[in-house]
XYZ file of C-alpha atoms in Angstrom:
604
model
C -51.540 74.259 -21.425
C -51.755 77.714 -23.045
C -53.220 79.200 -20.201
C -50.283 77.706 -18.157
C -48.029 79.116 -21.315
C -49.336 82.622 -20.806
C -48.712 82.432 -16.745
C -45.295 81.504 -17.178
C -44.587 84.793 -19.606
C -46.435 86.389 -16.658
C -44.157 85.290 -14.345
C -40.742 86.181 -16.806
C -39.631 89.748 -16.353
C -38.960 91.698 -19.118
C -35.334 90.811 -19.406
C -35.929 87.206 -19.262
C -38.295 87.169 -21.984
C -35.983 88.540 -24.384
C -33.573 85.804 -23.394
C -35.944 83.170 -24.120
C -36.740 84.270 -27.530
C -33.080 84.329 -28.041
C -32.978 80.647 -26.936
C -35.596 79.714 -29.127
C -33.108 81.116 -31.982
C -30.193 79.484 -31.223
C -32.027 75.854 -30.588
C -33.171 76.535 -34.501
C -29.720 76.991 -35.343
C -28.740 73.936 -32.921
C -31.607 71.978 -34.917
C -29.727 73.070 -38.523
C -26.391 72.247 -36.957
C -27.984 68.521 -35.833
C -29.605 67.996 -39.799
C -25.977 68.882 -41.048
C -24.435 66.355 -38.893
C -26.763 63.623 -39.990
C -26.200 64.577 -43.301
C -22.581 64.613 -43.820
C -22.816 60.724 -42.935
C -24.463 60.354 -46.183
C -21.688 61.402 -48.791
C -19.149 59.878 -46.405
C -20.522 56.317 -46.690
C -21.664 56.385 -50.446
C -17.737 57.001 -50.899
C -16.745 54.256 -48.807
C -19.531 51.679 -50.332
C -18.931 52.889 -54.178
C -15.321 54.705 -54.752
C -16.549 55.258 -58.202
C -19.441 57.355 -57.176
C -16.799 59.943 -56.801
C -16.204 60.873 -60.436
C -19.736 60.174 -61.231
C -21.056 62.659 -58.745
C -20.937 66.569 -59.782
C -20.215 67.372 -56.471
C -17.838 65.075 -54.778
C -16.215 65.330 -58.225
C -15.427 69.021 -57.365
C -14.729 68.540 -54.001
C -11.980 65.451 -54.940
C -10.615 68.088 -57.579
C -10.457 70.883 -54.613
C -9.207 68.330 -52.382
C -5.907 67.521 -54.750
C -5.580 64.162 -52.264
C -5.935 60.667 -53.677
C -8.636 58.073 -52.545
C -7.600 57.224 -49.467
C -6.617 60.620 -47.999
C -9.815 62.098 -49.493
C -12.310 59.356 -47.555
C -10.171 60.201 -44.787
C -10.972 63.505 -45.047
C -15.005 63.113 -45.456
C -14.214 61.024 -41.986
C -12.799 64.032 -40.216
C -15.224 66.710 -41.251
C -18.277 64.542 -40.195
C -16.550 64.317 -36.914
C -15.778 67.846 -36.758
C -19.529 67.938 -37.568
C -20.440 66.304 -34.968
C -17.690 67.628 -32.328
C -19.824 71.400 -34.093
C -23.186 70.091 -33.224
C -22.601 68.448 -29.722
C -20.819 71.482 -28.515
C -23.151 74.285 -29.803
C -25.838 71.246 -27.577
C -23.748 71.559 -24.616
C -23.776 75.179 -25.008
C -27.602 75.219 -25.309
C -28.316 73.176 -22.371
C -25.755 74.995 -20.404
C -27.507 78.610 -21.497
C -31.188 76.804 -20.838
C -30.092 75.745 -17.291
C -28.822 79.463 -16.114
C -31.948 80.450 -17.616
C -34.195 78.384 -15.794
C -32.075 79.106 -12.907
C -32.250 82.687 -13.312
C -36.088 82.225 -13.211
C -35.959 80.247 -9.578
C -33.488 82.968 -8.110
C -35.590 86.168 -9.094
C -38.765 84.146 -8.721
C -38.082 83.048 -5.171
C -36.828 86.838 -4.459
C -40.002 88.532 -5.862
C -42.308 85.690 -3.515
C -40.143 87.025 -0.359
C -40.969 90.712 -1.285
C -44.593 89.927 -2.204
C -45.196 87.768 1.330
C -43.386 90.392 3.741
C -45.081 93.507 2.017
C -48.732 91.735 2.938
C -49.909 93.071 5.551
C -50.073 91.306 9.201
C -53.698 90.337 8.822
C -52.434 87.816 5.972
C -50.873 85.948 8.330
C -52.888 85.788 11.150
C -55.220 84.437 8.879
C -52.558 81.814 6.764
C -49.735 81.434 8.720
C -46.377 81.287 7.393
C -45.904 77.533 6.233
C -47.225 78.023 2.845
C -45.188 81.380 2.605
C -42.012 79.512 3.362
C -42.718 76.060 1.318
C -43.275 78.489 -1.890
C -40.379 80.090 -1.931
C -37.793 77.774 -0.402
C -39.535 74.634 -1.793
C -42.349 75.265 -4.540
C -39.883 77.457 -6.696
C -37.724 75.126 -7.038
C -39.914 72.547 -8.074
C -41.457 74.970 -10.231
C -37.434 75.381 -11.690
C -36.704 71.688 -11.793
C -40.165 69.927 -12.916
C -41.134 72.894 -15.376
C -38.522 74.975 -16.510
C -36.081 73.250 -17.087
C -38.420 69.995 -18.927
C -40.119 73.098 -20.818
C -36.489 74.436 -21.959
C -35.296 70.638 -22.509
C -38.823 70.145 -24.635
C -37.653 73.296 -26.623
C -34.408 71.467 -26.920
C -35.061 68.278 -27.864
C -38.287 69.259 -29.743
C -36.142 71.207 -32.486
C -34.151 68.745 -32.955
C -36.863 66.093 -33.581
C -38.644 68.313 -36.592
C -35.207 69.323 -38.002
C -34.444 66.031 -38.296
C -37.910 64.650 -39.460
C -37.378 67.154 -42.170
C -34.460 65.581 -43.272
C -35.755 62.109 -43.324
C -39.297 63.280 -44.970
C -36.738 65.140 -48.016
C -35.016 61.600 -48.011
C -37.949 59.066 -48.266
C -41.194 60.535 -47.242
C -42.746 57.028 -47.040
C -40.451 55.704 -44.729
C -40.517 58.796 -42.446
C -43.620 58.645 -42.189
C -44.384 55.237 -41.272
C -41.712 55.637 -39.044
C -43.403 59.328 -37.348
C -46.778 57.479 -36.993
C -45.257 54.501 -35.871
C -43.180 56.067 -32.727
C -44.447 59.593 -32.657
C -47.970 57.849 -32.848
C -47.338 55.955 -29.525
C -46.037 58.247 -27.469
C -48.813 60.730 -28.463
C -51.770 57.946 -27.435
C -49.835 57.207 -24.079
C -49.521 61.457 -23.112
C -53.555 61.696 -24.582
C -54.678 58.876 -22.580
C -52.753 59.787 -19.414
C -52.314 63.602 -19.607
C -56.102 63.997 -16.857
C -54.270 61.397 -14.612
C -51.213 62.815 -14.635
C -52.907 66.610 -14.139
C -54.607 65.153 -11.079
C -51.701 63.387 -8.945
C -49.924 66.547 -9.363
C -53.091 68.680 -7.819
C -52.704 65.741 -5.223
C -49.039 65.749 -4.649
C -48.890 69.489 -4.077
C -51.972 69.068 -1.081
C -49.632 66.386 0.017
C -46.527 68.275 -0.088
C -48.366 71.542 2.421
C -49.195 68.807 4.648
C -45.932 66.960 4.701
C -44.060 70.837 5.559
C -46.651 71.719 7.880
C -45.754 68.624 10.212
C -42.397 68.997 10.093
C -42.568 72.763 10.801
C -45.098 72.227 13.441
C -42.892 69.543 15.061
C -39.999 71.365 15.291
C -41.970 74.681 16.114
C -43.281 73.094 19.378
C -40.024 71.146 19.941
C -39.465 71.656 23.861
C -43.220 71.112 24.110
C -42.954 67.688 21.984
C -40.402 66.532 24.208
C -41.764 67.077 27.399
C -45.285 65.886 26.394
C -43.749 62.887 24.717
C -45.415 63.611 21.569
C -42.927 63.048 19.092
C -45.281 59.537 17.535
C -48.042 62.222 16.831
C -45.589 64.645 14.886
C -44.387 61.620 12.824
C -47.621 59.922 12.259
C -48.674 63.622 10.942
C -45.677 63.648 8.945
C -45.928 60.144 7.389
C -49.350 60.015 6.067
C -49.345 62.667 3.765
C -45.572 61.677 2.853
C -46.661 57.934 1.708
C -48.974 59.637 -0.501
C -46.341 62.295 -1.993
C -44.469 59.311 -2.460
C -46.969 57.526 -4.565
C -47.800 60.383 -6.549
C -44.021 60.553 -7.272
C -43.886 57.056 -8.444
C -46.850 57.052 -10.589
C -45.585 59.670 -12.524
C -42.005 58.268 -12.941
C -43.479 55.041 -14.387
C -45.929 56.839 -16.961
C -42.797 59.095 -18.346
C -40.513 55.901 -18.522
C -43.753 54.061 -19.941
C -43.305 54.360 -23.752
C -39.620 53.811 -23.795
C -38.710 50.137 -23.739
C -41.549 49.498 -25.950
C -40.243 52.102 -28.433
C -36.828 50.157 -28.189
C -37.801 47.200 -29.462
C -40.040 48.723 -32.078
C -36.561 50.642 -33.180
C -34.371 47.614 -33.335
C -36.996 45.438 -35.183
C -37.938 48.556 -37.546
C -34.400 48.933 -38.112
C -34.069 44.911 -39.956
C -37.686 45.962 -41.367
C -35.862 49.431 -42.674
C -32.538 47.614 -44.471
C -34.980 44.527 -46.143
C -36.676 47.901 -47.602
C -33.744 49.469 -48.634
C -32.271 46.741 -50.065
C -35.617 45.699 -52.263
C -36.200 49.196 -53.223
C -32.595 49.581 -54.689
C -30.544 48.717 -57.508
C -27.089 47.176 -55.052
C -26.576 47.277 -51.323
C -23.771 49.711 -51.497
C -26.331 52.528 -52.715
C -28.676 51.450 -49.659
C -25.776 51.693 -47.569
C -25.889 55.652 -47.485
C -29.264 56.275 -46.683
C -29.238 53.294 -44.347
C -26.360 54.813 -42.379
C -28.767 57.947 -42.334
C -31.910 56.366 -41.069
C -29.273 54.816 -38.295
C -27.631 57.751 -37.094
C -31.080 59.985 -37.521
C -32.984 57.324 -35.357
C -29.810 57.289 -32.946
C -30.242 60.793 -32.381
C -34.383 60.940 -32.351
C -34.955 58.022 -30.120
C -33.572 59.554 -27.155
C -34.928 63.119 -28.601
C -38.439 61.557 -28.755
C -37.979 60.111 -25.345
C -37.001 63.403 -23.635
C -40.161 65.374 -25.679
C -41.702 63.302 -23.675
C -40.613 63.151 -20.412
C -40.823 66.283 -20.431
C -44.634 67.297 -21.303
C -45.009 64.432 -18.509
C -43.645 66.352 -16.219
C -45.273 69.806 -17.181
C -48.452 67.919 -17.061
C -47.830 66.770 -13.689
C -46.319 69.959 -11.993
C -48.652 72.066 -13.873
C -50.791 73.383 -10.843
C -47.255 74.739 -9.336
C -47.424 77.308 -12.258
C -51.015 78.222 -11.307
C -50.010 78.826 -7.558
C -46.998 80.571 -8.231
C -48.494 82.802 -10.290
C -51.853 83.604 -7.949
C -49.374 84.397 -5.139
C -46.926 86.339 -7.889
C -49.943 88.023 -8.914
C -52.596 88.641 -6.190
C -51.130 92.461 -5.142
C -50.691 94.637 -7.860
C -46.925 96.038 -7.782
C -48.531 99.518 -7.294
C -49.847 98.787 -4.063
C -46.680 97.379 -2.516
C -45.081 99.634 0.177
C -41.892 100.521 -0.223
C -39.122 98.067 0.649
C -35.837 100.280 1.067
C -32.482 98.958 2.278
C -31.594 100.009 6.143
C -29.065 103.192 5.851
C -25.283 102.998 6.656
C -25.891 104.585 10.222
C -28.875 101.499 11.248
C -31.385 103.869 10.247
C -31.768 106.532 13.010
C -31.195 109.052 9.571
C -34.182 108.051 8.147
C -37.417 110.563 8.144
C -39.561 110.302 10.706
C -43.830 111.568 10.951
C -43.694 114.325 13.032
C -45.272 113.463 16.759
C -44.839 116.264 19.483
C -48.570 116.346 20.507
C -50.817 112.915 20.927
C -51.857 109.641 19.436
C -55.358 109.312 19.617
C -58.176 106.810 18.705
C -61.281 108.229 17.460
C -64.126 106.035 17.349
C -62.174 103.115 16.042
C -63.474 99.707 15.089
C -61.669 96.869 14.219
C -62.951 92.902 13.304
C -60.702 89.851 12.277
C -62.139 88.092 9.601
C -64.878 85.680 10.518
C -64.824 87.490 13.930
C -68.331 87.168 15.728
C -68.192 90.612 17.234
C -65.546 93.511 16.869
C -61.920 92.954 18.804
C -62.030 96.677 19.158
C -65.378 98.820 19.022
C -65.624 101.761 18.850
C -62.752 103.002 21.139
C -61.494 106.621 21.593
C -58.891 107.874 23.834
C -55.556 110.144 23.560
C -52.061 109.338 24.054
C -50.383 112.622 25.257
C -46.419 112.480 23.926
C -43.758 111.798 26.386
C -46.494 110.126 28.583
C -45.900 106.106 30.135
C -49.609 104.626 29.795
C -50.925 100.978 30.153
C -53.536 98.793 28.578
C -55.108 96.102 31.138
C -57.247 93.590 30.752
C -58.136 90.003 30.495
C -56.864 87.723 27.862
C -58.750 88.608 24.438
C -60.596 91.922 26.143
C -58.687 93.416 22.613
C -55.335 95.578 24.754
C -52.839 93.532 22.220
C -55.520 94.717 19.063
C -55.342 98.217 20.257
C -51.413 98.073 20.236
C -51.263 96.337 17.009
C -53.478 99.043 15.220
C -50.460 101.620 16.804
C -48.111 99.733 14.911
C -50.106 99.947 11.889
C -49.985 96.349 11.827
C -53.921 96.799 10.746
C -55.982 99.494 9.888
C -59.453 100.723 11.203
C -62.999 99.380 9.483
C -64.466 102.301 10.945
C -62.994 105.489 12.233
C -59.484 106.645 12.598
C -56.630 106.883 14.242
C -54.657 110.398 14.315
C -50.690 111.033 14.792
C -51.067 114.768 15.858
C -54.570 115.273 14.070
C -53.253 113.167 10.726
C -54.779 109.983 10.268
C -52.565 106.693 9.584
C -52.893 105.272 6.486
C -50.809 102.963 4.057
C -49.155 105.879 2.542
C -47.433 107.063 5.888
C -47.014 104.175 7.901
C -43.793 103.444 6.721
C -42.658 106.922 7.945
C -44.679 105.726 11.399
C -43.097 102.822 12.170
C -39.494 104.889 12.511
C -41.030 106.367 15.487
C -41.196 103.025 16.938
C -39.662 100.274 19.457
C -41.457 97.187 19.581
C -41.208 94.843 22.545
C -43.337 91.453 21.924
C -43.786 88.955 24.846
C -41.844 86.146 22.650
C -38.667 87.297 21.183
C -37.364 85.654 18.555
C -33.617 85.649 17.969
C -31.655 84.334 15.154
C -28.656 81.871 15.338
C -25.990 84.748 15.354
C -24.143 86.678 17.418
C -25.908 88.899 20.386
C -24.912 92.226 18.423
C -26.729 91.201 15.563
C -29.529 90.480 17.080
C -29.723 93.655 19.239
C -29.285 95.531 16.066
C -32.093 93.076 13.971
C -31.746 93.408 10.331
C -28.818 96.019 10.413
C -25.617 94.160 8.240
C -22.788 93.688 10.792
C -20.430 96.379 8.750
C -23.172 99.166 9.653
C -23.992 98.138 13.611
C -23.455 101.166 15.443
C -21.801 100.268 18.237
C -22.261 103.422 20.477
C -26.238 102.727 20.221
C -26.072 99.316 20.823
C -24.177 99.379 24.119
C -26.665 102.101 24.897
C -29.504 100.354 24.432
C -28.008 97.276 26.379
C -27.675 99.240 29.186
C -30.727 100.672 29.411
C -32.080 96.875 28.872
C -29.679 95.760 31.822
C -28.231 93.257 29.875
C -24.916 95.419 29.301
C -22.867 93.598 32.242
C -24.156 90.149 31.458
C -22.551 90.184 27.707
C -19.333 91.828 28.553
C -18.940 89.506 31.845
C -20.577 86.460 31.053
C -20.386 85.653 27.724
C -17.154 84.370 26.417
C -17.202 86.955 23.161
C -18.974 89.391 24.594
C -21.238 91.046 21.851
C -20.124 88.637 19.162
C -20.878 85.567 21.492
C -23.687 83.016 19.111
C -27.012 83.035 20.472
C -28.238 79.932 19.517
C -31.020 79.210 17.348
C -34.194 80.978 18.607
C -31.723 82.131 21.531
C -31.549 78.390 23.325
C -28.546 79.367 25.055
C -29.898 82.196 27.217
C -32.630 81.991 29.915
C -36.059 83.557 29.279
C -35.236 87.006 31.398
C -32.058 87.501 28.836
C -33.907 86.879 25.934
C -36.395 89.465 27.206
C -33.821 91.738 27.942
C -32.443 91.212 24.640
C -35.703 92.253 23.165
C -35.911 95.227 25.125
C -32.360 96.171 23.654
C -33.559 95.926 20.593
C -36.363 98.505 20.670
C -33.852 100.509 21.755
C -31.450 100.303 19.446
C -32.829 102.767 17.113
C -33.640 105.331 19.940
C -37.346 105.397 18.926
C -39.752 108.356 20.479
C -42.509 105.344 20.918
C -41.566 102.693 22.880
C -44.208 99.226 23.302
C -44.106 96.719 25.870
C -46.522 94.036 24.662
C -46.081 92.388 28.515
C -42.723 92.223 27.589
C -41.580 92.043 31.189
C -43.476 89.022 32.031
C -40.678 86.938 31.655
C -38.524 89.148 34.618
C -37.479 88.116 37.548
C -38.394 90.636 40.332
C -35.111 92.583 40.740
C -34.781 92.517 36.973
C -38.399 93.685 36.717
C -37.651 96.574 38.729
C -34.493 97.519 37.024
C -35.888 97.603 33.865
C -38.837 99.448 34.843
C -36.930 101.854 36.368
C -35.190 102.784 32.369
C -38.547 102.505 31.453
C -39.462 104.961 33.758
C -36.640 107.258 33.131
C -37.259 106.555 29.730
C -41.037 107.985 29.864
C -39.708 111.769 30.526
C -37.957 111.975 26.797
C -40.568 109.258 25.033
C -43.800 108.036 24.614
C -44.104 104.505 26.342
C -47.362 102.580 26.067
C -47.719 99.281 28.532
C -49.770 96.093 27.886
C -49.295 95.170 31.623
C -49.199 91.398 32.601
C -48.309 92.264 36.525
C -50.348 94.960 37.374
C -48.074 96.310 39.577
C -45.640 97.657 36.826
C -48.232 100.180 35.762
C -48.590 101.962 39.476
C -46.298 105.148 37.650
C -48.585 105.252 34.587
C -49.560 108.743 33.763
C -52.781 107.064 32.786
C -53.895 103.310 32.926
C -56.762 102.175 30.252
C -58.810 99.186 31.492
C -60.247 96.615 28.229
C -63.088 94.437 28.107
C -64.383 92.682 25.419
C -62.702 95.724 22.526
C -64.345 98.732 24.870
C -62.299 101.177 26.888
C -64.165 100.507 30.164
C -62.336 102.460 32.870
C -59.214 105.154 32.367
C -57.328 107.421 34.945
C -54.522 106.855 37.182
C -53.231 104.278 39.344
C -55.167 105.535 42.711
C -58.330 106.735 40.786
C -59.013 103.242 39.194
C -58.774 101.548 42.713
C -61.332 103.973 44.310
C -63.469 103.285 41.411
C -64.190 99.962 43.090
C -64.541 98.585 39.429
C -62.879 96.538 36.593
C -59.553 97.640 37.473
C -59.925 96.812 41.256
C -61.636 92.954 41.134
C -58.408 92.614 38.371
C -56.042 93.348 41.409
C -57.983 92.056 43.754
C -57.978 88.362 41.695
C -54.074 88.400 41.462
């Protein structure tokens, strides 16, 4: 548990420390207010049980003198402060679970806003190699667990806790026999249940976090694939996936419901029957009944307020016990990239970012002697490739499926970075320093384009806030995407017409076009088309090659080329097999050649 203590200050910025120590003081003064309240019961009932005691005692003597009220309107009077006492104590408790739960809440919102930060600035090789389920259970699922089933019991144990030894205390300063006969009695059994569980209850939770991946990898992998579940009929696969792993989650949950309810109904009877046991003690061990009657009323209300104190305690280390491997996760993905290596993660400017500084490219890209292998790779997806890019040239990648064209683009992008060799933006080399500054020089089409459930502006302009779209650019950029006439004519809003959620609403050729907006958008000097027009019918094809074209005498363009025949007006064509540049030139030279490029057209 202290290791798990120290990972959770890791995980508390500096700000939210100093708030916690500040909870810690006011549950001590919470604790004080709780042994006052149990306290004032005390003089209270000795004054009802023995009016006498009131001259006989030095200080309810001074306080009746003070008072100036005869009997009756001075008991009355101990009545109403010990229920101001108590009104005291259980609002300064409401206050202190209110201030624990905006805590703990505080924690889950900057928590879950550090884990987005942290995934997006990995780089791309992170998740080609994970995938993005356990990205998106952590932060939309396992922080809040990590908020609910350990925050909040660890605040509550701080709670509760206090007031347990605050009002031990009292009860030890009262009669330190009975207090501690009672301590070992019900602190005693709630300790040997936690000991004797506490390795079960660490183990279900490693188990019900496995469970928990699989149960959110189904469901995203079901709903990922839904057109393709539907047509295949596969939807009994998808929910037999789901259901094993959620039976399991299920029973972990159980398991560790019973074990933190375990203890109590026990305890209850213990209390009941050690509260008879507690008056035939008090009334042996003193002189009258009306002299027990004080401390009796003390031991009641203390026990009324410890029982369910004791109960929470532990409930709570229950939990912590349980969801303890959540900390350990949290804080390995918190954790695993120093802050110093982060890239920068800067808000897009008021005018979409066209403002923003740009690496200087007048001259070439070029690959020189690069080499490139995904993990666990058995031979490089690039090897040793050079070639130049000449600015304000159109060129194309071909090749077969895996010959290592969509590698070559994604080292471009700077979506990974050379194991050997480099890759130079007018003779300086890309690295993680400039790559930010890089990447403004681009437009990125993929072959799948994702759009969000929002309106067609908004998802030309991608990641711009609707108050800063530009809308000069973005009607530009739709026209040179020929998709311009289609939103203004077709759709009933126009530009603020809903998409639909991954763009259901439009046919595949829109949602291309769409894409090809996009890239456009910012008015980029490098423009990619990862076979982004494979989704085109023929006259769209050819209209949107032709801005492509026209688009190649004031920018770079750079093809991966699913019909072959869109790369005829490449300035130069670069044929890929298995990560080697295997044939270059233009259109006409590569036929002649009689090689690669030739069976490729030949085959189609």
């Amino acid at each position: 548990m202290n290791s798990t203590l120290r990972q959770i200050n890791d995980l508390l910025n500096p700000k939210q420390r100093r708030h916690a120590l500040l909870l810690v003081g006011l549950m001590l003064v919470i604790g004080l207010l709780q042994m006052g309240a149990v306290t004032s019961i005390m003089p209270f009932m000795a004054v009802v049980a023995d009016p006498e005691l009131v001259e006989s005692n030095v200080y309810l003597a001074w306080f009746y003198e003070v008072a100036g009220l005869e009997w009756h309107g001075f008991v009355i009077l101990l009545g109403l402060l010990v229920l101001a006492a108590l009104v005291v104590t259980n609002a300064t408790s409401a206050l202190g679970i209110w201030l624990s739960s905006r805590f703990a809440w505080s924690v889950n919102s900057t928590l879950s806003e550090e884990l987005l930060v942290k995934y997006l600035s990995r780089p791309y090789l992170w998740f080609v190699e994970h995938g993005s389920a356990d990205a998106g259970k952590n932060i939309l699922i396992e922080v809040e667990r990590f908020t609910k089933h350990f925050m909040q019991p660890l605040v509550e144990l701080l709670v509760r806790g206090t007031t347990v030894i605050f009002l031990l205390l009292l009860v030890i300063v009262v009669d330190w026999k009975t207090a501690l006969i009672s301590s070992l009695l019900f602190g005693g059994t709630y300790a040997f249940v936690y000991l004797v569980l506490r390795s079960h209850l660490a183990q279900i939770g490693v188990k019900r976090g496995e469970a928990n991946k699989l149960r959110y990898k189904a469901v995203q992998e079901a709903f990922g694939a839904f057109k393709e579940t539907k047509t295949f009929q596969r939807e009994f696969f998808f929910v037999d996936q789901y259901n094993r792993p959620t039976r399991k989650f299920s029973d972990y949950m159980v398991r560790a419901i019973l074990i933190k309810g375990l203890p109590r109904y026990l305890l209850e009877l213990l209390a009941f029957g050690g509260l008879v046991v507690l008056v035939l003690y008090l009334v042996s061990t003193h002189e009258s009944l009306s002299s027990a009657i004080p401390v009796l009323s003390l031991y009641a209300f203390a026990g009324y307020r410890l029982m369910p104190a004791l109960q929470y305690c532990f409930a709570s280390l229950t939990t912590l016990r349980f969801h303890q491997s959540l900390v350990a996760d949290l804080h390995r993905d918190v954790h695993q990239i120093p802050a110093a290596e982060l890239p920068a993660l800067t808000p897009i400017s008021a005018g979409g970012g066209e403002s923003e500084e740009r690496m200087s490219f007048s001259k070439e890209i070029r690959f020189d002697s690069v080499t490139f292998s995904y993990p666990g790779g058995e031979r490089p997806a690039v090897a040793n490739v050079s070639f130049s890019i000449p600015c304000k040239s159109m060129v194309a990648f071909c090749g077969s499926t895996g010959s290592g064209k969509s590698t070559i683009v994604d080292l471009i992008l700077g979506l990974f970075y050379p194991q050997a060799g480099k890759i130079l933006i007018d003779g300086e080399a890309l690295t993680e320093e400039n790559i930010s500054v890089w990447r403004r020089n681009i437009g990125y089409v993929p072959q799948h384009i994702f759009l969000s459930d929002t309106t067609i502006a908004e998802n030309i302009a991608f990641g711009i806030p609707r108050s800063h779209i530009d809308r000069e650019a973005l009607i530009r950029s739709a026209k040179a995407a020929q998709i311009h006439e289609f939103v203004e004519n077709e759709l009933p809003d126009g530009y603020e017409t809903i998409s639909g959620e991954r763009g259901v609403r439009l046919s595949g050729g829109q949602r291309q076009r769409l894409g090809i907006a996009r890239a456009l958008y910012h008015d980029p000097d490098v423009l990619i088309f990862d076979e982004a027009t494979s989704a085109l019918d023929g006259r769209t094809e050819k209209l949107v090659m032709d801005a492509i074209n026209q688009a190649a005498s004031v920018k770079t363009v750079i093809l991966i080329a699913h019909r072959l025949k869109t790369v005829e007006a490449c300035d130069h064509i670069f044929v890929v097999e298995q990560g080697h540049v295997v044939e270059q030139g233009i259109y006409a030279q590569l036929l002649e050649m009689k090689g690669s490029f030739s069976l490729m057209i030949n085959s189609r």
